[in-house]
Amino acid sequence: MKVNFLTSGFPNGLTTEFTLELNKYLPVNPSFVFIASDFSQPARTQYFLDVLIQSFRDKGLVFKTIHTIDFHITPDVARELVYEADVVWIAGGPTLKQMNYIKQYELIPNLLNRNGITIGMSAGSINMAKRAILIEDTDDNVKTEIYDGIGLVNINIEPHLNYASIDHIKNIEKLNNETIIGLYDNSFIVLTDDRQEYFGKYKVFEKKES
Protein backbone atom coordinates (compact mmCIF):
# COMPACT_ATOMS: atom_id res chain seq x y z
CA MET A 1 0.00 0.00 0.00
CA LYS A 2 1.23 3.49 -0.85
CA VAL A 3 0.58 6.24 1.68
CA ASN A 4 1.64 9.86 1.16
CA PHE A 5 1.77 12.58 3.80
CA LEU A 6 2.17 16.21 2.80
CA THR A 7 3.26 18.42 5.68
CA SER A 8 4.28 22.03 6.14
CA GLY A 9 6.30 22.01 9.35
CA PHE A 10 6.12 21.04 13.01
CA PRO A 11 7.86 23.89 14.85
CA ASN A 12 7.16 22.39 18.27
CA GLY A 13 7.70 18.77 17.34
CA LEU A 14 5.40 16.22 15.74
CA THR A 15 1.79 16.63 16.77
CA THR A 16 -0.31 13.93 18.38
CA GLU A 17 -2.77 14.12 15.49
CA PHE A 18 -0.01 13.48 12.96
CA THR A 19 1.48 10.54 14.85
CA LEU A 20 -1.96 8.97 15.36
CA GLU A 21 -2.55 9.07 11.60
CA LEU A 22 0.94 7.75 10.88
CA ASN A 23 0.47 4.88 13.32
CA LYS A 24 -2.48 3.63 11.27
CA TYR A 25 -0.06 2.62 8.52
CA LEU A 26 3.21 1.81 10.29
CA PRO A 27 4.34 -1.83 10.34
CA VAL A 28 6.08 -3.35 13.33
CA ASN A 29 9.75 -2.32 13.63
CA PRO A 30 9.69 0.03 10.64
CA SER A 31 12.75 1.14 8.71
CA PHE A 32 13.29 4.85 8.07
CA VAL A 33 15.08 6.72 5.28
CA PHE A 34 15.70 10.47 5.35
CA ILE A 35 16.28 12.19 2.00
CA ALA A 36 18.29 15.34 2.62
CA SER A 37 17.47 18.66 1.00
CA ASP A 38 21.13 19.45 0.36
CA PHE A 39 23.25 16.34 -0.16
CA SER A 40 26.44 18.38 0.30
CA GLN A 41 25.65 19.59 3.85
CA PRO A 42 25.97 16.50 6.08
CA ALA A 43 26.27 18.37 9.39
CA ARG A 44 23.11 20.37 8.71
CA THR A 45 21.31 17.24 7.57
CA GLN A 46 22.34 15.31 10.68
CA TYR A 47 21.16 18.12 12.94
CA PHE A 48 17.65 18.16 11.46
CA LEU A 49 17.50 14.37 11.39
CA ASP A 50 18.44 14.18 15.08
CA VAL A 51 15.71 16.69 15.96
CA LEU A 52 13.17 14.72 13.92
CA ILE A 53 14.08 11.33 15.37
CA GLN A 54 13.90 12.73 18.90
CA SER A 55 10.45 14.09 18.10
CA PHE A 56 9.39 10.60 16.98
CA ARG A 57 10.78 9.13 20.19
CA ASP A 58 8.88 11.70 22.23
CA LYS A 59 5.72 10.25 20.65
CA GLY A 60 6.78 6.67 21.35
CA LEU A 61 7.83 5.85 17.77
CA VAL A 62 11.13 4.02 17.33
CA PHE A 63 12.63 2.81 14.05
CA LYS A 64 14.49 -0.44 13.45
CA THR A 65 16.99 1.23 11.11
CA ILE A 66 17.65 4.85 10.11
CA HIS A 67 19.52 5.83 6.95
CA THR A 68 20.29 9.19 5.35
CA ILE A 69 20.38 9.80 1.61
CA ASP A 70 23.11 12.29 0.75
CA PHE A 71 26.61 12.24 -0.75
CA HIS A 72 27.81 9.85 1.96
CA ILE A 73 26.37 6.94 -0.01
CA THR A 74 26.38 5.96 -3.66
CA PRO A 75 23.32 6.29 -5.91
CA ASP A 76 23.00 2.50 -6.16
CA VAL A 77 22.86 2.10 -2.37
CA ALA A 78 20.52 5.09 -2.07
CA ARG A 79 18.06 3.62 -4.56
CA GLU A 80 18.02 0.29 -2.72
CA LEU A 81 17.49 1.93 0.67
CA VAL A 82 14.61 4.03 -0.66
CA TYR A 83 12.92 1.06 -2.28
CA GLU A 84 13.13 -1.13 0.82
CA ALA A 85 12.18 1.53 3.40
CA ASP A 86 8.91 1.39 5.30
CA VAL A 87 9.04 5.17 5.78
CA VAL A 88 10.75 7.69 3.50
CA TRP A 89 10.96 11.27 4.78
CA ILE A 90 11.74 13.93 2.16
CA ALA A 91 13.20 16.87 4.06
CA GLY A 92 12.52 20.57 3.92
CA GLY A 93 15.13 23.05 2.73
CA PRO A 94 16.24 24.34 -0.68
CA THR A 95 13.50 23.04 -2.95
CA LEU A 96 15.09 23.09 -6.40
CA LYS A 97 18.45 21.88 -5.11
CA GLN A 98 16.75 18.88 -3.49
CA MET A 99 14.90 18.03 -6.70
CA ASN A 100 18.14 18.16 -8.66
CA TYR A 101 19.81 15.77 -6.22
CA ILE A 102 16.85 13.37 -6.36
CA LYS A 103 17.10 13.33 -10.15
CA GLN A 104 20.89 13.03 -10.07
CA TYR A 105 20.61 9.94 -7.84
CA GLU A 106 17.75 8.59 -10.02
CA LEU A 107 15.53 8.04 -6.98
CA ILE A 108 12.20 8.82 -8.67
CA PRO A 109 11.44 5.34 -10.11
CA ASN A 110 11.98 3.68 -6.73
CA LEU A 111 9.96 6.35 -4.92
CA LEU A 112 7.09 5.76 -7.32
CA ASN A 113 7.25 1.96 -7.41
CA ARG A 114 7.74 1.14 -3.74
CA ASN A 115 5.02 0.33 -1.25
CA GLY A 116 5.13 2.13 2.07
CA ILE A 117 4.84 5.58 3.58
CA THR A 118 6.33 8.71 2.03
CA ILE A 119 6.31 11.92 4.06
CA GLY A 120 7.25 15.28 2.62
CA MET A 121 7.97 18.32 4.73
CA SER A 122 7.85 21.79 3.18
CA ALA A 123 10.19 21.57 0.16
CA GLY A 124 9.80 17.80 0.23
CA SER A 125 6.03 18.15 -0.05
CA ILE A 126 6.35 20.57 -2.96
CA ASN A 127 8.65 18.14 -4.77
CA MET A 128 6.29 15.19 -4.30
CA ALA A 129 3.87 16.68 -6.84
CA LYS A 130 3.76 15.49 -10.43
CA ARG A 131 3.96 19.06 -11.68
CA ALA A 132 5.74 20.87 -8.89
CA ILE A 133 5.34 24.59 -8.30
CA LEU A 134 7.80 26.71 -6.36
CA ILE A 135 6.24 30.13 -5.85
CA GLU A 136 8.17 33.39 -5.96
CA ASP A 137 9.38 34.57 -2.58
CA THR A 138 11.38 37.77 -2.56
CA ASP A 139 12.41 37.23 1.07
CA ASP A 140 14.28 34.07 0.00
CA ASN A 141 15.30 35.42 -3.43
CA VAL A 142 13.26 32.67 -5.11
CA LYS A 143 11.53 33.02 -8.46
CA THR A 144 8.44 31.06 -9.47
CA GLU A 145 9.39 27.77 -11.09
CA ILE A 146 7.12 25.06 -12.53
CA TYR A 147 8.91 21.78 -13.15
CA ASP A 148 8.59 17.99 -13.18
CA GLY A 149 8.45 16.75 -9.61
CA ILE A 150 8.56 13.22 -8.23
CA GLY A 151 4.96 12.44 -9.22
CA LEU A 152 3.71 10.81 -6.02
CA VAL A 153 0.70 13.16 -5.73
CA ASN A 154 -1.37 15.48 -7.89
CA ILE A 155 -1.65 18.16 -5.21
CA ASN A 156 0.45 21.32 -5.11
CA ILE A 157 1.03 22.76 -1.68
CA GLU A 158 2.50 26.00 -0.43
CA PRO A 159 3.97 25.44 3.05
CA HIS A 160 4.21 27.77 6.05
CA LEU A 161 1.24 29.88 5.00
CA ASN A 162 1.07 31.30 8.53
CA TYR A 163 4.34 33.13 7.83
CA ALA A 164 3.52 34.29 4.31
CA SER A 165 3.74 38.02 3.59
CA ILE A 166 1.02 39.91 1.73
CA ASP A 167 3.26 40.01 -1.34
CA HIS A 168 3.81 36.26 -1.18
CA ILE A 169 0.06 35.62 -0.96
CA LYS A 170 -0.36 37.78 -4.07
CA ASN A 171 2.25 35.68 -5.86
CA ILE A 172 0.27 32.53 -5.01
CA GLU A 173 -2.90 34.11 -6.32
CA LYS A 174 -1.17 35.04 -9.59
CA LEU A 175 -0.96 31.34 -10.45
CA ASN A 176 -4.64 31.28 -11.30
CA ASN A 177 -4.22 28.40 -13.77
CA GLU A 178 -3.37 26.00 -10.91
CA THR A 179 -4.97 25.06 -7.60
CA ILE A 180 -2.60 25.55 -4.68
CA ILE A 181 -3.22 24.27 -1.14
CA GLY A 182 -1.71 26.65 1.38
CA LEU A 183 -0.74 24.62 4.45
CA TYR A 184 -0.21 26.21 7.84
CA ASP A 185 2.39 24.68 10.15
CA ASN A 186 1.12 21.60 12.05
CA SER A 187 -1.35 20.91 9.22
CA PHE A 188 -0.99 17.96 6.87
CA ILE A 189 -2.71 15.96 4.13
CA VAL A 190 -2.95 12.15 3.93
CA LEU A 191 -3.38 10.50 0.54
CA THR A 192 -3.91 6.84 -0.30
CA ASP A 193 -5.54 5.15 -3.27
CA ASP A 194 -8.96 5.67 -1.74
CA ARG A 195 -8.44 8.48 0.74
CA GLN A 196 -7.56 12.17 0.69
CA GLU A 197 -8.00 13.87 4.03
CA TYR A 198 -6.91 17.25 5.36
CA PHE A 199 -5.91 17.88 8.96
CA GLY A 200 -5.49 21.28 10.54
CA LYS A 201 -5.69 24.73 9.02
CA TYR A 202 -5.27 25.28 5.30
CA LYS A 203 -6.41 27.60 2.51
CA VAL A 204 -7.35 26.66 -1.04
CA PHE A 205 -6.24 28.99 -3.82
CA GLU A 206 -8.62 27.87 -6.53
CA LYS A 207 -7.71 27.40 -10.16
CA LYS A 208 -9.54 29.99 -12.24
CA GLU A 209 -11.39 28.64 -15.24
CA SER A 210 -10.55 30.50 -18.45
Tab-separated table of C-alpha atoms in Angstrom:
chain	number	residue	atom	x	y	z
A	1	MET	CA	0.000	0.000	0.000
A	2	LYS	CA	1.226	3.488	-0.853
A	3	VAL	CA	0.581	6.245	1.682
A	4	ASN	CA	1.643	9.858	1.162
A	5	PHE	CA	1.767	12.576	3.803
A	6	LEU	CA	2.172	16.210	2.796
A	7	THR	CA	3.264	18.417	5.678
A	8	SER	CA	4.283	22.035	6.138
A	9	GLY	CA	6.299	22.006	9.348
A	10	PHE	CA	6.119	21.039	13.013
A	11	PRO	CA	7.856	23.891	14.845
A	12	ASN	CA	7.163	22.389	18.274
A	13	GLY	CA	7.704	18.765	17.338
A	14	LEU	CA	5.404	16.216	15.742
A	15	THR	CA	1.790	16.631	16.767
A	16	THR	CA	-0.310	13.935	18.382
A	17	GLU	CA	-2.767	14.119	15.485
A	18	PHE	CA	-0.012	13.481	12.964
A	19	THR	CA	1.483	10.537	14.852
A	20	LEU	CA	-1.959	8.972	15.364
A	21	GLU	CA	-2.545	9.066	11.601
A	22	LEU	CA	0.936	7.752	10.878
A	23	ASN	CA	0.471	4.876	13.322
A	24	LYS	CA	-2.479	3.630	11.266
A	25	TYR	CA	-0.060	2.625	8.516
A	26	LEU	CA	3.208	1.815	10.289
A	27	PRO	CA	4.344	-1.828	10.337
A	28	VAL	CA	6.077	-3.353	13.333
A	29	ASN	CA	9.748	-2.316	13.632
A	30	PRO	CA	9.687	0.031	10.640
A	31	SER	CA	12.753	1.140	8.713
A	32	PHE	CA	13.285	4.850	8.073
A	33	VAL	CA	15.076	6.716	5.282
A	34	PHE	CA	15.705	10.471	5.354
A	35	ILE	CA	16.278	12.190	1.996
A	36	ALA	CA	18.286	15.342	2.617
A	37	SER	CA	17.466	18.659	0.998
A	38	ASP	CA	21.125	19.453	0.364
A	39	PHE	CA	23.254	16.337	-0.160
A	40	SER	CA	26.440	18.377	0.295
A	41	GLN	CA	25.655	19.593	3.849
A	42	PRO	CA	25.972	16.501	6.078
A	43	ALA	CA	26.273	18.369	9.387
A	44	ARG	CA	23.114	20.374	8.711
A	45	THR	CA	21.306	17.237	7.566
A	46	GLN	CA	22.343	15.312	10.680
A	47	TYR	CA	21.161	18.118	12.941
A	48	PHE	CA	17.655	18.161	11.457
A	49	LEU	CA	17.496	14.370	11.389
A	50	ASP	CA	18.441	14.182	15.081
A	51	VAL	CA	15.709	16.691	15.960
A	52	LEU	CA	13.173	14.724	13.923
A	53	ILE	CA	14.076	11.330	15.371
A	54	GLN	CA	13.897	12.731	18.903
A	55	SER	CA	10.453	14.093	18.096
A	56	PHE	CA	9.389	10.602	16.982
A	57	ARG	CA	10.782	9.131	20.193
A	58	ASP	CA	8.883	11.701	22.228
A	59	LYS	CA	5.720	10.254	20.655
A	60	GLY	CA	6.778	6.670	21.348
A	61	LEU	CA	7.826	5.854	17.774
A	62	VAL	CA	11.128	4.021	17.327
A	63	PHE	CA	12.626	2.806	14.047
A	64	LYS	CA	14.489	-0.437	13.446
A	65	THR	CA	16.985	1.230	11.109
A	66	ILE	CA	17.646	4.855	10.107
A	67	HIS	CA	19.518	5.833	6.952
A	68	THR	CA	20.292	9.188	5.349
A	69	ILE	CA	20.376	9.796	1.608
A	70	ASP	CA	23.113	12.286	0.751
A	71	PHE	CA	26.610	12.239	-0.748
A	72	HIS	CA	27.813	9.851	1.958
A	73	ILE	CA	26.366	6.942	-0.012
A	74	THR	CA	26.383	5.960	-3.656
A	75	PRO	CA	23.324	6.293	-5.908
A	76	ASP	CA	22.996	2.495	-6.155
A	77	VAL	CA	22.856	2.105	-2.370
A	78	ALA	CA	20.521	5.088	-2.070
A	79	ARG	CA	18.058	3.618	-4.558
A	80	GLU	CA	18.019	0.291	-2.722
A	81	LEU	CA	17.489	1.932	0.671
A	82	VAL	CA	14.614	4.025	-0.664
A	83	TYR	CA	12.916	1.061	-2.285
A	84	GLU	CA	13.135	-1.128	0.824
A	85	ALA	CA	12.178	1.532	3.398
A	86	ASP	CA	8.913	1.393	5.301
A	87	VAL	CA	9.038	5.174	5.778
A	88	VAL	CA	10.747	7.688	3.499
A	89	TRP	CA	10.963	11.267	4.776
A	90	ILE	CA	11.739	13.935	2.157
A	91	ALA	CA	13.202	16.866	4.059
A	92	GLY	CA	12.521	20.568	3.918
A	93	GLY	CA	15.130	23.045	2.726
A	94	PRO	CA	16.243	24.338	-0.683
A	95	THR	CA	13.499	23.036	-2.955
A	96	LEU	CA	15.091	23.088	-6.402
A	97	LYS	CA	18.446	21.881	-5.109
A	98	GLN	CA	16.754	18.883	-3.490
A	99	MET	CA	14.899	18.033	-6.703
A	100	ASN	CA	18.138	18.163	-8.661
A	101	TYR	CA	19.814	15.770	-6.217
A	102	ILE	CA	16.850	13.374	-6.358
A	103	LYS	CA	17.098	13.334	-10.152
A	104	GLN	CA	20.890	13.028	-10.067
A	105	TYR	CA	20.607	9.943	-7.841
A	106	GLU	CA	17.751	8.590	-10.023
A	107	LEU	CA	15.529	8.045	-6.981
A	108	ILE	CA	12.205	8.817	-8.672
A	109	PRO	CA	11.438	5.341	-10.106
A	110	ASN	CA	11.981	3.680	-6.735
A	111	LEU	CA	9.964	6.350	-4.919
A	112	LEU	CA	7.092	5.755	-7.322
A	113	ASN	CA	7.245	1.957	-7.413
A	114	ARG	CA	7.743	1.136	-3.743
A	115	ASN	CA	5.025	0.335	-1.248
A	116	GLY	CA	5.133	2.127	2.073
A	117	ILE	CA	4.839	5.579	3.579
A	118	THR	CA	6.331	8.705	2.031
A	119	ILE	CA	6.314	11.924	4.056
A	120	GLY	CA	7.251	15.276	2.617
A	121	MET	CA	7.974	18.320	4.726
A	122	SER	CA	7.853	21.794	3.178
A	123	ALA	CA	10.187	21.574	0.157
A	124	GLY	CA	9.804	17.796	0.227
A	125	SER	CA	6.033	18.153	-0.049
A	126	ILE	CA	6.355	20.567	-2.959
A	127	ASN	CA	8.648	18.141	-4.772
A	128	MET	CA	6.294	15.185	-4.297
A	129	ALA	CA	3.871	16.675	-6.840
A	130	LYS	CA	3.760	15.486	-10.427
A	131	ARG	CA	3.956	19.065	-11.680
A	132	ALA	CA	5.740	20.868	-8.885
A	133	ILE	CA	5.340	24.588	-8.295
A	134	LEU	CA	7.803	26.713	-6.357
A	135	ILE	CA	6.245	30.132	-5.854
A	136	GLU	CA	8.166	33.389	-5.962
A	137	ASP	CA	9.380	34.567	-2.583
A	138	THR	CA	11.383	37.771	-2.563
A	139	ASP	CA	12.412	37.228	1.065
A	140	ASP	CA	14.285	34.074	0.002
A	141	ASN	CA	15.298	35.417	-3.427
A	142	VAL	CA	13.264	32.670	-5.112
A	143	LYS	CA	11.527	33.024	-8.463
A	144	THR	CA	8.442	31.064	-9.471
A	145	GLU	CA	9.388	27.766	-11.089
A	146	ILE	CA	7.123	25.062	-12.528
A	147	TYR	CA	8.914	21.776	-13.153
A	148	ASP	CA	8.589	17.992	-13.181
A	149	GLY	CA	8.454	16.753	-9.614
A	150	ILE	CA	8.557	13.225	-8.231
A	151	GLY	CA	4.963	12.440	-9.218
A	152	LEU	CA	3.707	10.815	-6.024
A	153	VAL	CA	0.703	13.155	-5.726
A	154	ASN	CA	-1.365	15.482	-7.890
A	155	ILE	CA	-1.647	18.159	-5.212
A	156	ASN	CA	0.446	21.318	-5.110
A	157	ILE	CA	1.027	22.765	-1.679
A	158	GLU	CA	2.499	26.004	-0.430
A	159	PRO	CA	3.974	25.435	3.051
A	160	HIS	CA	4.211	27.767	6.053
A	161	LEU	CA	1.240	29.883	4.998
A	162	ASN	CA	1.069	31.298	8.529
A	163	TYR	CA	4.341	33.127	7.834
A	164	ALA	CA	3.515	34.287	4.306
A	165	SER	CA	3.736	38.015	3.589
A	166	ILE	CA	1.018	39.907	1.728
A	167	ASP	CA	3.264	40.009	-1.338
A	168	HIS	CA	3.809	36.263	-1.182
A	169	ILE	CA	0.064	35.624	-0.964
A	170	LYS	CA	-0.356	37.778	-4.066
A	171	ASN	CA	2.246	35.677	-5.860
A	172	ILE	CA	0.274	32.532	-5.010
A	173	GLU	CA	-2.898	34.110	-6.324
A	174	LYS	CA	-1.168	35.041	-9.587
A	175	LEU	CA	-0.964	31.342	-10.453
A	176	ASN	CA	-4.641	31.278	-11.305
A	177	ASN	CA	-4.222	28.398	-13.766
A	178	GLU	CA	-3.367	26.004	-10.907
A	179	THR	CA	-4.974	25.057	-7.597
A	180	ILE	CA	-2.598	25.554	-4.679
A	181	ILE	CA	-3.223	24.271	-1.141
A	182	GLY	CA	-1.707	26.648	1.382
A	183	LEU	CA	-0.739	24.624	4.451
A	184	TYR	CA	-0.210	26.207	7.842
A	185	ASP	CA	2.386	24.676	10.149
A	186	ASN	CA	1.125	21.601	12.048
A	187	SER	CA	-1.349	20.908	9.222
A	188	PHE	CA	-0.992	17.964	6.869
A	189	ILE	CA	-2.706	15.956	4.126
A	190	VAL	CA	-2.953	12.151	3.934
A	191	LEU	CA	-3.375	10.500	0.540
A	192	THR	CA	-3.906	6.838	-0.303
A	193	ASP	CA	-5.542	5.147	-3.272
A	194	ASP	CA	-8.965	5.673	-1.743
A	195	ARG	CA	-8.442	8.479	0.738
A	196	GLN	CA	-7.564	12.168	0.691
A	197	GLU	CA	-7.999	13.875	4.034
A	198	TYR	CA	-6.914	17.253	5.361
A	199	PHE	CA	-5.912	17.880	8.962
A	200	GLY	CA	-5.490	21.285	10.539
A	201	LYS	CA	-5.687	24.732	9.023
A	202	TYR	CA	-5.267	25.275	5.298
A	203	LYS	CA	-6.407	27.603	2.510
A	204	VAL	CA	-7.345	26.664	-1.036
A	205	PHE	CA	-6.237	28.995	-3.816
A	206	GLU	CA	-8.615	27.866	-6.534
A	207	LYS	CA	-7.707	27.403	-10.162
A	208	LYS	CA	-9.545	29.985	-12.238
A	209	GLU	CA	-11.391	28.643	-15.240
A	210	SER	CA	-10.549	30.502	-18.451
